[in-house]
């Protein structure tokens, strides 16, 4: 019998307690293999609806379905042991009413075994966030640039460039906090606004294209690995996987064409 204690997954309340403490590390992941690598270093892994664009070549996240999120959520939970797994609620699965949101969030949690869901919107989603948290669903909120509203916003635009708009973003941040969100993603927001929201609210802020002063950071894994040929401007690229994959595929194709593929490697052992 092993004397080692099983590794326990981080929980939403443990992430909430990290406010103002050790920075929270997070990345997206959509499949078991990459998730198992990310799991060693990340506090939480987001199965983001960005998977519609990254994995499925969609133009925006609007076309992502609940079934697709559940399929990728299951894979990420299976591939990980330690990080909290948060699954995005896709467009159209939660906005209509709090009870629709609960029905769909409960399905996500039961079928994937994830530890929390994320949804976009501030003041307008506060009632729903309260409804979910009161019924056992930990919610991560997402304000600022909310990609599911791309058609209303007229594109992926940095928020808060006009100081006149700042009040709305503060109100969003306060509303999701009061509604019981355990953390909030601040996406695509001018730096001083994100830094001030971080100072003001008592829950962790997770920045993406926002501010280094946020309580944590998140990036889309494929962007930081160098797989996206045109990543957003704010992304620091830490790898060059696109080039490495291309070189490996070329080396393989050359060997096949030259019939120099090692004979023993053609046999299924
Ligand atoms: O879908 C996603 O990947 C996200 C992150 C960019 C925060 O929501």
Coordinates of C-alpha atoms and ligand atoms in Angstrom, one line a residue:
X1 CA 0.0 0.0 0.0
X2 CA 1.3 3.5 -0.9
X3 CA 2.0 5.8 2.0
X4 CA 1.7 8.8 -0.4
X5 CA -1.4 11.0 0.1
X6 CA -3.5 11.3 -3.1
X7 CA -3.1 14.8 -4.7
X8 CA -6.2 16.8 -4.1
X9 CA -7.5 19.1 -6.8
X10 CA -7.6 22.8 -6.0
X11 CA -11.1 24.1 -5.3
X12 CA -12.9 27.4 -6.2
X13 CA -12.8 28.6 -2.5
X14 CA -9.0 27.9 -2.5
X15 CA -8.6 30.1 -5.6
X16 CA -10.7 32.8 -4.0
X17 CA -8.4 32.8 -0.9
X18 CA -5.5 33.7 -3.1
X19 CA -6.7 37.3 -3.4
X20 CA -3.6 39.5 -3.0
X21 CA -1.4 36.5 -2.4
X22 CA 0.7 34.3 -4.5
X23 CA -0.2 35.0 -8.2
X24 CA -2.6 32.6 -9.7
X25 CA -1.3 30.7 -12.8
X26 CA -3.8 29.6 -15.4
X27 CA -4.0 28.5 -19.0
X28 CA -6.6 27.2 -21.3
X29 CA -6.5 23.6 -22.4
X30 CA -9.0 21.6 -24.5
X31 CA -7.6 18.1 -24.5
X32 CA -6.2 15.4 -22.2
X33 CA -2.6 15.3 -23.3
X34 CA -1.8 19.1 -23.1
X35 CA -3.9 19.4 -20.0
X36 CA -1.7 16.8 -18.2
X37 CA 1.3 18.9 -18.9
X38 CA -0.3 22.2 -17.9
X39 CA -1.7 20.5 -14.7
X40 CA 1.8 20.5 -13.1
X41 CA 2.1 24.3 -13.1
X42 CA -1.4 25.7 -13.3
X43 CA -3.7 26.5 -10.4
X44 CA -6.7 26.3 -12.7
X45 CA -7.2 25.2 -16.3
X46 CA -9.9 26.8 -18.3
X47 CA -11.7 24.8 -20.9
X48 CA -12.4 28.0 -22.8
X49 CA -15.0 28.4 -25.5
X50 CA -12.0 29.8 -27.5
X51 CA -11.8 26.2 -28.5
X52 CA -14.3 27.0 -31.2
X53 CA -11.7 29.1 -32.9
X54 CA -8.5 27.3 -31.9
X55 CA -9.7 23.6 -32.3
X56 CA -12.5 23.9 -34.7
X57 CA -11.6 26.9 -37.0
X58 CA -14.6 29.0 -36.2
X59 CA -14.6 32.8 -36.7
X60 CA -15.7 33.5 -33.2
X61 CA -16.9 31.7 -30.1
X62 CA -20.6 32.3 -30.9
X63 CA -21.0 29.0 -32.7
X64 CA -19.8 26.8 -29.8
X65 CA -22.4 24.4 -28.4
X66 CA -22.9 23.0 -24.9
X67 CA -22.1 19.5 -26.2
X68 CA -18.8 20.6 -27.6
X69 CA -17.8 22.2 -24.2
X70 CA -18.8 19.0 -22.4
X71 CA -16.8 16.8 -24.7
X72 CA -13.6 18.9 -24.2
X73 CA -14.3 19.4 -20.5
X74 CA -14.4 15.6 -20.0
X75 CA -11.1 15.2 -21.8
X76 CA -9.4 17.8 -19.6
X77 CA -10.7 16.4 -16.4
X78 CA -9.5 12.9 -17.4
X79 CA -6.1 14.3 -18.2
X80 CA -5.5 16.2 -14.9
X81 CA -5.3 15.6 -11.2
X82 CA -4.3 18.7 -9.4
X83 CA -5.6 21.9 -11.0
X84 CA -9.2 23.2 -10.7
X85 CA -10.9 22.7 -14.0
X86 CA -13.2 25.5 -15.1
X87 CA -15.5 25.0 -18.1
X88 CA -16.9 27.9 -20.1
X89 CA -20.7 28.2 -20.6
X90 CA -21.1 28.8 -24.3
X91 CA -23.1 31.6 -25.9
X92 CA -26.9 30.8 -25.7
X93 CA -26.6 28.4 -22.8
X94 CA -27.2 30.8 -19.9
X95 CA -28.4 34.3 -20.9
X96 CA -32.1 33.6 -21.2
X97 CA -32.9 33.0 -17.5
X98 CA -31.2 31.9 -14.3
X99 CA -33.1 28.5 -14.4
X100 CA -31.8 27.8 -17.9
X101 CA -28.3 28.7 -16.7
X102 CA -28.6 26.3 -13.8
X103 CA -30.0 23.5 -15.9
X104 CA -27.0 23.8 -18.3
X105 CA -24.4 24.5 -15.7
X106 CA -25.5 21.4 -13.7
X107 CA -25.2 19.3 -16.9
X108 CA -21.7 20.6 -17.4
X109 CA -20.7 19.8 -13.8
X110 CA -22.3 16.4 -13.7
X111 CA -21.0 15.2 -17.1
X112 CA -17.5 16.7 -17.0
X113 CA -16.9 16.5 -13.2
X114 CA -15.3 20.0 -13.5
X115 CA -15.1 22.2 -10.4
X116 CA -16.6 25.4 -11.7
X117 CA -18.1 27.2 -14.7
X118 CA -17.3 30.6 -16.3
X119 CA -19.7 32.9 -17.9
X120 CA -19.5 36.3 -19.5
X121 CA -21.2 39.5 -18.3
X122 CA -21.2 41.8 -15.3
X123 CA -24.3 43.7 -14.0
X124 CA -26.5 41.9 -16.5
X125 CA -25.5 38.4 -15.3
X126 CA -25.4 39.2 -11.6
X127 CA -28.8 37.6 -10.8
X128 CA -27.8 34.5 -12.6
X129 CA -24.5 34.2 -10.8
X130 CA -26.3 34.5 -7.5
X131 CA -28.8 31.9 -8.6
X132 CA -26.0 29.4 -9.6
X133 CA -23.8 30.0 -6.5
X134 CA -26.8 29.6 -4.2
X135 CA -27.4 26.2 -5.8
X136 CA -23.9 24.8 -5.6
X137 CA -22.3 25.9 -8.8
X138 CA -19.0 27.9 -8.3
X139 CA -18.9 30.7 -10.9
X140 CA -16.0 32.5 -12.4
X141 CA -17.2 35.8 -14.0
X142 CA -15.7 37.4 -17.1
X143 CA -15.9 41.1 -17.8
X144 CA -14.3 43.8 -20.0
X145 CA -13.9 42.4 -23.5
X146 CA -16.5 39.6 -23.7
X147 CA -15.9 37.7 -26.9
X148 CA -19.4 36.2 -27.0
X149 CA -20.7 39.8 -27.5
X150 CA -18.4 40.4 -30.5
X151 CA -21.4 41.3 -32.7
X152 CA -22.7 43.9 -30.3
X153 CA -19.3 45.3 -29.6
X154 CA -18.4 45.5 -33.3
X155 CA -15.1 43.6 -32.9
X156 CA -12.5 42.5 -30.3
X157 CA -11.8 46.0 -28.9
X158 CA -9.8 47.0 -25.8
X159 CA -12.2 48.2 -23.2
X160 CA -11.8 51.4 -21.1
X161 CA -9.9 53.5 -23.6
X162 CA -12.4 56.4 -22.7
X163 CA -12.3 57.1 -19.0
X164 CA -16.0 57.9 -19.2
X165 CA -16.6 54.1 -19.7
X166 CA -14.8 53.1 -16.5
X167 CA -17.8 53.4 -14.2
X168 CA -19.6 50.7 -16.1
X169 CA -16.6 48.3 -15.7
X170 CA -16.3 49.1 -12.0
X171 CA -20.1 48.4 -11.6
X172 CA -19.7 45.1 -13.5
X173 CA -16.8 44.1 -11.2
X174 CA -18.7 45.0 -8.0
X175 CA -21.9 43.3 -9.3
X176 CA -20.2 39.9 -10.0
X177 CA -18.4 40.1 -6.6
X178 CA -21.6 40.8 -4.7
X179 CA -23.4 38.0 -6.6
X180 CA -20.9 35.5 -5.3
X181 CA -18.4 34.9 -8.1
X182 CA -15.2 33.3 -6.7
X183 CA -13.0 35.1 -9.2
X184 CA -13.3 37.3 -12.3
X185 CA -11.5 37.4 -15.6
X186 CA -10.6 40.9 -16.8
X187 CA -10.1 40.6 -20.6
X188 CA -8.8 43.3 -23.0
X189 CA -8.9 46.2 -20.6
X190 CA -6.6 49.2 -20.4
X191 CA -4.0 48.6 -17.7
X192 CA -4.8 51.3 -15.1
X193 CA -8.5 50.3 -15.1
X194 CA -7.7 46.6 -14.5
X195 CA -5.2 47.5 -11.8
X196 CA -7.7 49.7 -10.0
X197 CA -10.5 47.1 -10.2
X198 CA -7.9 44.6 -8.8
X199 CA -7.3 46.9 -5.8
X200 CA -10.9 47.6 -5.2
X201 CA -12.7 44.2 -5.3
X202 CA -12.1 41.4 -2.7
X203 CA -12.1 38.5 -5.2
X204 CA -9.1 37.5 -7.4
X205 CA -8.9 39.1 -10.8
X206 CA -7.4 37.0 -13.6
X207 CA -6.0 39.2 -16.4
X208 CA -5.7 38.5 -20.1
X209 CA -4.5 41.5 -22.0
X210 CA -5.3 43.6 -18.9
X211 CA -2.6 44.3 -16.2
X212 CA 0.4 42.6 -14.6
X213 CA -1.1 43.8 -11.3
X214 CA -4.1 41.3 -11.6
X215 CA -4.1 38.5 -9.0
X216 CA -3.4 36.0 -11.7
X217 CA -3.0 35.7 -15.4
X218 CA -4.4 33.4 -18.1
X219 CA -3.4 32.8 -21.7
X220 CA -4.7 30.6 -24.5
X221 CA -2.2 27.7 -24.5
X222 CA -1.9 27.5 -28.3
X223 CA -1.1 31.3 -28.5
X224 CA 1.7 31.1 -25.9
X225 CA 3.1 28.0 -27.5
X226 CA 3.6 29.6 -30.9
X227 CA 0.9 27.5 -32.7
X228 CA -1.2 30.5 -33.6
X229 CA 0.4 32.3 -36.6
X230 CA -1.4 35.6 -35.7
X231 CA -1.8 35.7 -31.9
X232 CA -3.3 38.8 -30.2
X233 CA -0.8 41.6 -29.8
X234 CA -0.5 41.4 -26.0
X235 CA 0.5 37.7 -26.0
X236 CA 4.0 36.8 -25.0
X237 CA 4.9 33.7 -27.1
X238 CA 7.0 31.3 -25.0
X239 CA 7.4 28.4 -27.5
X240 CA 7.7 27.8 -31.3
X241 CA 5.5 24.7 -31.6
X242 CA 4.2 25.7 -35.0
X243 CA 7.7 25.6 -36.6
X244 CA 8.6 22.4 -34.7
X245 CA 5.5 20.6 -35.9
X246 CA 6.1 21.7 -39.4
X247 CA 9.7 20.5 -39.3
X248 CA 8.7 17.2 -37.9
X249 CA 5.9 16.6 -40.4
X250 CA 8.4 17.6 -43.2
X251 CA 11.0 15.1 -41.9
X252 CA 8.4 12.3 -41.8
X253 CA 7.1 13.1 -45.3
X254 CA 10.7 13.2 -46.7
X255 CA 11.4 9.8 -45.1
X256 CA 8.2 8.2 -46.4
X257 CA 8.9 9.6 -50.0
X258 CA 12.5 8.4 -49.9
X259 CA 11.5 5.0 -48.5
X260 CA 14.0 5.6 -45.8
X261 CA 11.5 5.0 -43.1
X262 CA 13.2 2.6 -40.6
X263 CA 11.9 -0.9 -41.4
X264 CA 11.4 -2.0 -37.7
X265 CA 9.3 1.1 -37.1
X266 CA 6.7 -0.1 -39.7
X267 CA 5.9 -3.1 -37.6
X268 CA 3.1 -2.9 -35.0
X269 CA 4.8 -4.5 -32.0
Ligands
LIG1 O1 -12.4 31.1 -23.9 C1 -11.3 31.5 -23.4 O2 -10.3 30.9 -23.7 C2 -11.4 32.5 -22.4 C3 -10.1 33.1 -22.0 C4 -9.5 33.9 -23.1 C5 -10.2 33.9 -20.7 O3 -12.4 32.9 -22.0

